[in-house]
Amino acid sequence: DGGITQSPKYLFRKEGQNVTLSCEQNLNHDAMYWYRQDPGQGLRLIYYSQIVNDFQKGDIAEGYSVSREKKESFPLTVTSAQKNPTAFYLCASSPISDTQYFGPGTRLTVL
Amino acid sequence: AQKVTQAQTEISVVEKEDVTLDCVYETRDTTYYLFWYKQPPSGELVFLIRRNSFDEQNEISGRYSWNFQKSTSSFNFTITASQVVDSAVYFCALSEGLGDMRFGAGTRLTVKP
């Protein structure tokens, strides 16, 4: 089946640890995105990538890092520099300048 | 700067009622795209519709309809004869180009049986 997968679904992190969230797509989309959603709020853009080996910061990139070594994959690392990382993280992909389609999300909780 | 406002935080209706979700946007561009997404309790955003700024025709898809009015910068979403399965958070979003989609805060719709 074509689609976007995110893993894990739930993730727990101790303070001071880095964690990496996985996002894979087999839709042959050029662009990929990471968003953060906090309770009762809309989505905020963390990073996006329009092509392999290139990515741009979104509105809230501080404390996060990404890589785009393959077209299909866009992992997000939440570093210890992110002061309030507990949130729901959504990955999306799209053809360039077209509709974004979302994965099922990863819920990160800092213990 | 682009901005999307969904003034209705929560709406509760009884099954079979019609309900309209409001969306007002701000942009300086003449070319832009408007979207609606549905977020059920599972969390995944489900794409509903995309409209470009040059197409003001209203659209109907089953029980769903959308009213795009550039004069009032609004892109409202109506569900006719609502059902319990329509209960979700609905997001309106605006894009002016690459990677710059802006979401509203969302409207939580509860449809009671």
Tab-separated table of C-alpha atoms in Angstrom:
chain	number	residue	atom	x	y	z
A	1	ASP	CA	0.000	0.000	0.000
A	2	GLY	CA	1.187	3.522	-0.725
A	3	GLY	CA	1.406	5.879	2.166
A	4	ILE	CA	3.343	7.543	4.924
A	5	THR	CA	4.523	5.641	7.971
A	6	GLN	CA	5.772	7.039	11.240
A	7	SER	CA	7.368	5.126	14.041
A	8	PRO	CA	7.109	4.667	16.871
A	9	LYS	CA	3.510	5.598	17.634
A	10	TYR	CA	4.378	6.415	21.250
A	11	LEU	CA	7.795	7.461	22.500
A	12	PHE	CA	9.015	8.234	25.976
A	13	ARG	CA	12.180	10.157	26.613
A	14	LYS	CA	14.112	11.053	29.690
A	15	GLU	CA	15.248	14.609	30.068
A	16	GLY	CA	18.627	15.175	28.454
A	17	GLN	CA	18.239	12.434	25.862
A	18	ASN	CA	18.103	12.825	22.122
A	19	VAL	CA	15.437	10.805	20.313
A	20	THR	CA	14.812	10.212	16.624
A	21	LEU	CA	11.372	9.940	15.049
A	22	SER	CA	11.082	8.016	11.817
A	23	CYS	CA	9.097	9.071	8.744
A	24	GLU	CA	8.997	7.049	5.533
A	25	GLN	CA	6.913	7.497	2.385
A	26	ASN	CA	6.497	5.392	-0.733
A	27	LEU	CA	4.423	7.915	-2.656
A	28	ASN	CA	7.415	9.167	-4.657
A	29	HIS	CA	6.846	12.658	-3.265
A	30	ASP	CA	9.678	15.149	-3.525
A	31	ALA	CA	8.773	17.247	-0.498
A	32	MET	CA	8.549	16.160	3.133
A	33	TYR	CA	7.616	18.073	6.276
A	34	TRP	CA	7.636	17.826	10.052
A	35	TYR	CA	5.015	19.509	12.208
A	36	ARG	CA	4.461	19.755	15.911
A	37	GLN	CA	0.986	19.834	17.450
A	38	ASP	CA	0.320	20.855	21.048
A	39	PRO	CA	-3.018	20.202	22.775
A	40	GLY	CA	-5.774	22.443	21.481
A	41	GLN	CA	-3.541	24.063	18.904
A	42	GLY	CA	-2.902	23.904	15.223
A	43	LEU	CA	0.179	22.520	13.549
A	44	ARG	CA	3.467	24.367	13.519
A	45	LEU	CA	6.176	23.666	10.960
A	46	ILE	CA	9.515	22.443	12.274
A	47	TYR	CA	11.486	21.586	9.101
A	48	TYR	CA	10.765	20.808	5.498
A	49	SER	CA	12.708	19.372	2.585
A	50	GLN	CA	11.987	19.735	-1.104
A	51	ILE	CA	14.835	17.592	-2.387
A	52	VAL	CA	17.324	15.036	-1.162
A	53	ASN	CA	20.230	16.480	0.838
A	54	ASP	CA	18.487	19.825	1.284
A	55	PHE	CA	16.123	21.104	3.967
A	56	GLN	CA	14.898	24.376	5.435
A	57	LYS	CA	13.931	25.526	8.903
A	58	GLY	CA	10.315	26.163	9.686
A	59	ASP	CA	8.880	28.369	12.417
A	60	ILE	CA	10.076	26.326	15.402
A	61	ALA	CA	13.296	24.580	14.336
A	62	GLU	CA	15.271	25.297	17.514
A	63	GLY	CA	16.111	22.099	19.371
A	64	TYR	CA	15.392	19.871	16.380
A	65	SER	CA	17.495	18.449	13.544
A	66	VAL	CA	16.685	16.531	10.357
A	67	SER	CA	18.378	14.747	7.501
A	68	ARG	CA	17.239	13.825	3.993
A	69	GLU	CA	19.649	11.245	2.650
A	70	LYS	CA	16.967	9.359	0.728
A	71	LYS	CA	13.865	10.587	-1.033
A	72	GLU	CA	11.710	8.196	0.970
A	73	SER	CA	12.966	9.095	4.440
A	74	PHE	CA	12.985	12.245	6.568
A	75	PRO	CA	13.900	11.452	10.198
A	76	LEU	CA	13.521	14.075	12.912
A	77	THR	CA	15.813	14.204	15.937
A	78	VAL	CA	14.548	15.925	19.053
A	79	THR	CA	17.642	17.054	20.894
A	80	SER	CA	18.164	17.833	24.547
A	81	ALA	CA	18.190	21.504	23.560
A	82	GLN	CA	14.438	21.367	22.960
A	83	LYS	CA	13.093	22.582	26.278
A	84	ASN	CA	9.517	21.414	25.969
A	85	PRO	CA	9.444	18.453	23.582
A	86	THR	CA	6.271	16.739	24.815
A	87	ALA	CA	3.893	16.969	21.850
A	88	PHE	CA	2.334	15.131	18.930
A	89	TYR	CA	4.610	15.056	15.880
A	90	LEU	CA	3.217	14.723	12.381
A	91	CYS	CA	5.134	14.035	9.209
A	92	ALA	CA	3.756	14.908	5.782
A	93	SER	CA	4.809	14.574	2.175
A	94	SER	CA	3.704	16.115	-1.101
A	95	PRO	CA	4.618	16.638	-4.698
A	96	ILE	CA	6.215	20.084	-5.031
A	97	SER	CA	3.651	22.868	-4.450
A	98	ASP	CA	0.824	20.400	-4.026
A	99	THR	CA	-1.382	18.916	-1.335
A	100	GLN	CA	0.344	17.548	1.749
A	101	TYR	CA	-0.589	14.087	3.001
A	102	PHE	CA	0.046	13.131	6.587
A	103	GLY	CA	1.312	10.123	8.472
A	104	PRO	CA	-0.339	8.748	11.629
A	105	GLY	CA	1.885	10.726	14.001
A	106	THR	CA	4.199	10.024	16.943
A	107	ARG	CA	3.277	11.072	20.456
A	108	LEU	CA	6.406	12.022	22.392
A	109	THR	CA	6.367	12.309	26.161
A	110	VAL	CA	9.263	13.491	28.265
A	111	LEU	CA	9.420	11.780	31.649
B	1	ALA	CA	2.362	37.393	6.546
B	2	GLN	CA	-0.234	34.709	6.124
B	3	LYS	CA	-2.672	33.857	8.873
B	4	VAL	CA	-5.655	31.576	9.351
B	5	THR	CA	-8.340	32.141	11.959
B	6	GLN	CA	-10.870	29.573	13.074
B	7	ALA	CA	-12.886	31.475	15.638
B	8	GLN	CA	-15.001	28.513	16.708
B	9	THR	CA	-13.014	26.474	19.203
B	10	GLU	CA	-15.703	23.873	19.805
B	11	ILE	CA	-19.091	23.125	18.276
B	12	SER	CA	-21.597	20.578	19.484
B	13	VAL	CA	-24.606	19.494	17.434
B	14	VAL	CA	-27.135	16.709	17.455
B	15	GLU	CA	-27.027	14.143	14.700
B	16	LYS	CA	-28.746	15.203	11.456
B	17	GLU	CA	-28.236	18.897	12.123
B	18	ASP	CA	-26.335	20.976	9.585
B	19	VAL	CA	-23.181	22.654	10.834
B	20	THR	CA	-20.851	25.268	9.360
B	21	LEU	CA	-17.228	25.650	10.337
B	22	ASP	CA	-15.798	29.109	9.717
B	23	CYS	CA	-12.366	29.928	8.344
B	24	VAL	CA	-10.986	33.417	7.706
B	25	TYR	CA	-7.571	33.936	6.185
B	26	GLU	CA	-5.075	36.723	5.571
B	27	THR	CA	-2.548	36.851	2.771
B	28	ARG	CA	-0.859	39.440	0.564
B	29	ASP	CA	-0.364	37.059	-2.329
B	30	THR	CA	-2.773	36.850	-5.220
B	31	THR	CA	-1.947	33.186	-5.740
B	32	TYR	CA	-2.610	30.921	-2.813
B	33	TYR	CA	-4.242	27.653	-1.840
B	34	LEU	CA	-6.752	26.856	0.855
B	35	PHE	CA	-7.245	23.471	2.490
B	36	TRP	CA	-9.452	21.664	4.945
B	37	TYR	CA	-8.238	18.659	6.915
B	38	LYS	CA	-10.060	16.385	9.355
B	39	GLN	CA	-8.299	15.003	12.427
B	40	PRO	CA	-10.225	12.111	14.003
B	41	PRO	CA	-9.315	10.861	17.487
B	42	SER	CA	-6.642	8.591	15.978
B	43	GLY	CA	-4.624	11.730	15.236
B	44	GLU	CA	-3.864	11.416	11.554
B	45	LEU	CA	-4.834	14.410	9.412
B	46	VAL	CA	-7.119	13.460	6.551
B	47	PHE	CA	-7.153	15.704	3.497
B	48	LEU	CA	-10.624	16.932	2.509
B	49	ILE	CA	-10.254	19.662	-0.086
B	50	ARG	CA	-7.824	22.044	-1.802
B	51	ARG	CA	-8.876	25.233	-3.586
B	52	ASN	CA	-6.744	27.739	-5.449
B	53	SER	CA	-7.302	31.467	-5.224
B	54	PHE	CA	-8.547	31.741	-8.802
B	55	ASP	CA	-11.392	29.317	-8.395
B	56	GLU	CA	-14.249	30.702	-6.302
B	57	GLN	CA	-16.775	28.111	-7.294
B	58	ASN	CA	-18.416	26.424	-4.372
B	59	GLU	CA	-17.841	22.709	-4.132
B	60	ILE	CA	-20.031	19.896	-2.925
B	61	SER	CA	-18.916	16.385	-2.110
B	62	GLY	CA	-21.665	14.267	-0.650
B	63	ARG	CA	-22.686	15.825	2.658
B	64	TYR	CA	-19.726	18.217	2.581
B	65	SER	CA	-19.730	21.617	0.906
B	66	TRP	CA	-17.328	24.518	0.841
B	67	ASN	CA	-18.025	28.225	0.323
B	68	PHE	CA	-15.019	30.246	-0.845
B	69	GLN	CA	-15.494	34.035	-0.845
B	70	LYS	CA	-12.476	36.192	-1.677
B	71	SER	CA	-14.418	39.360	-0.858
B	72	THR	CA	-14.580	38.343	2.801
B	73	SER	CA	-11.407	36.184	2.816
B	74	SER	CA	-13.401	33.225	4.006
B	75	PHE	CA	-13.446	29.539	3.186
B	76	ASN	CA	-16.258	27.997	5.196
B	77	PHE	CA	-17.079	24.314	5.455
B	78	THR	CA	-20.597	22.953	5.884
B	79	ILE	CA	-21.595	19.441	6.848
B	80	THR	CA	-25.187	18.631	6.000
B	81	ALA	CA	-27.112	16.091	8.073
B	82	SER	CA	-24.206	15.536	10.431
B	83	GLN	CA	-23.360	12.067	11.700
B	84	VAL	CA	-21.534	10.820	14.786
B	85	VAL	CA	-18.622	9.782	12.558
B	86	ASP	CA	-18.125	13.444	11.659
B	87	SER	CA	-16.899	14.109	15.192
B	88	ALA	CA	-13.305	15.301	14.866
B	89	VAL	CA	-11.110	18.360	14.879
B	90	TYR	CA	-11.215	20.219	11.581
B	91	PHE	CA	-8.351	22.397	10.398
B	92	CYS	CA	-8.338	25.088	7.765
B	93	ALA	CA	-4.950	25.867	6.202
B	94	LEU	CA	-3.418	28.349	3.770
B	95	SER	CA	-0.390	27.953	1.504
B	96	GLU	CA	1.294	30.567	-0.647
B	97	GLY	CA	3.929	28.264	-2.106
B	98	LEU	CA	6.612	25.833	-1.055
B	99	GLY	CA	6.621	24.504	2.486
B	100	ASP	CA	4.761	27.410	3.999
B	101	MET	CA	1.392	25.986	4.960
B	102	ARG	CA	-0.226	27.796	7.879
B	103	PHE	CA	-2.891	26.096	9.931
B	104	GLY	CA	-5.703	27.546	11.960
B	105	ALA	CA	-6.094	26.435	15.570
B	106	GLY	CA	-8.816	23.989	14.606
B	107	THR	CA	-12.488	23.531	15.469
B	108	ARG	CA	-13.515	20.529	17.536
B	109	LEU	CA	-16.855	19.211	16.285
B	110	THR	CA	-18.884	16.875	18.454
B	111	VAL	CA	-21.937	15.231	16.934
B	112	LYS	CA	-24.197	13.673	19.524
B	113	PRO	CA	-26.554	10.813	18.698
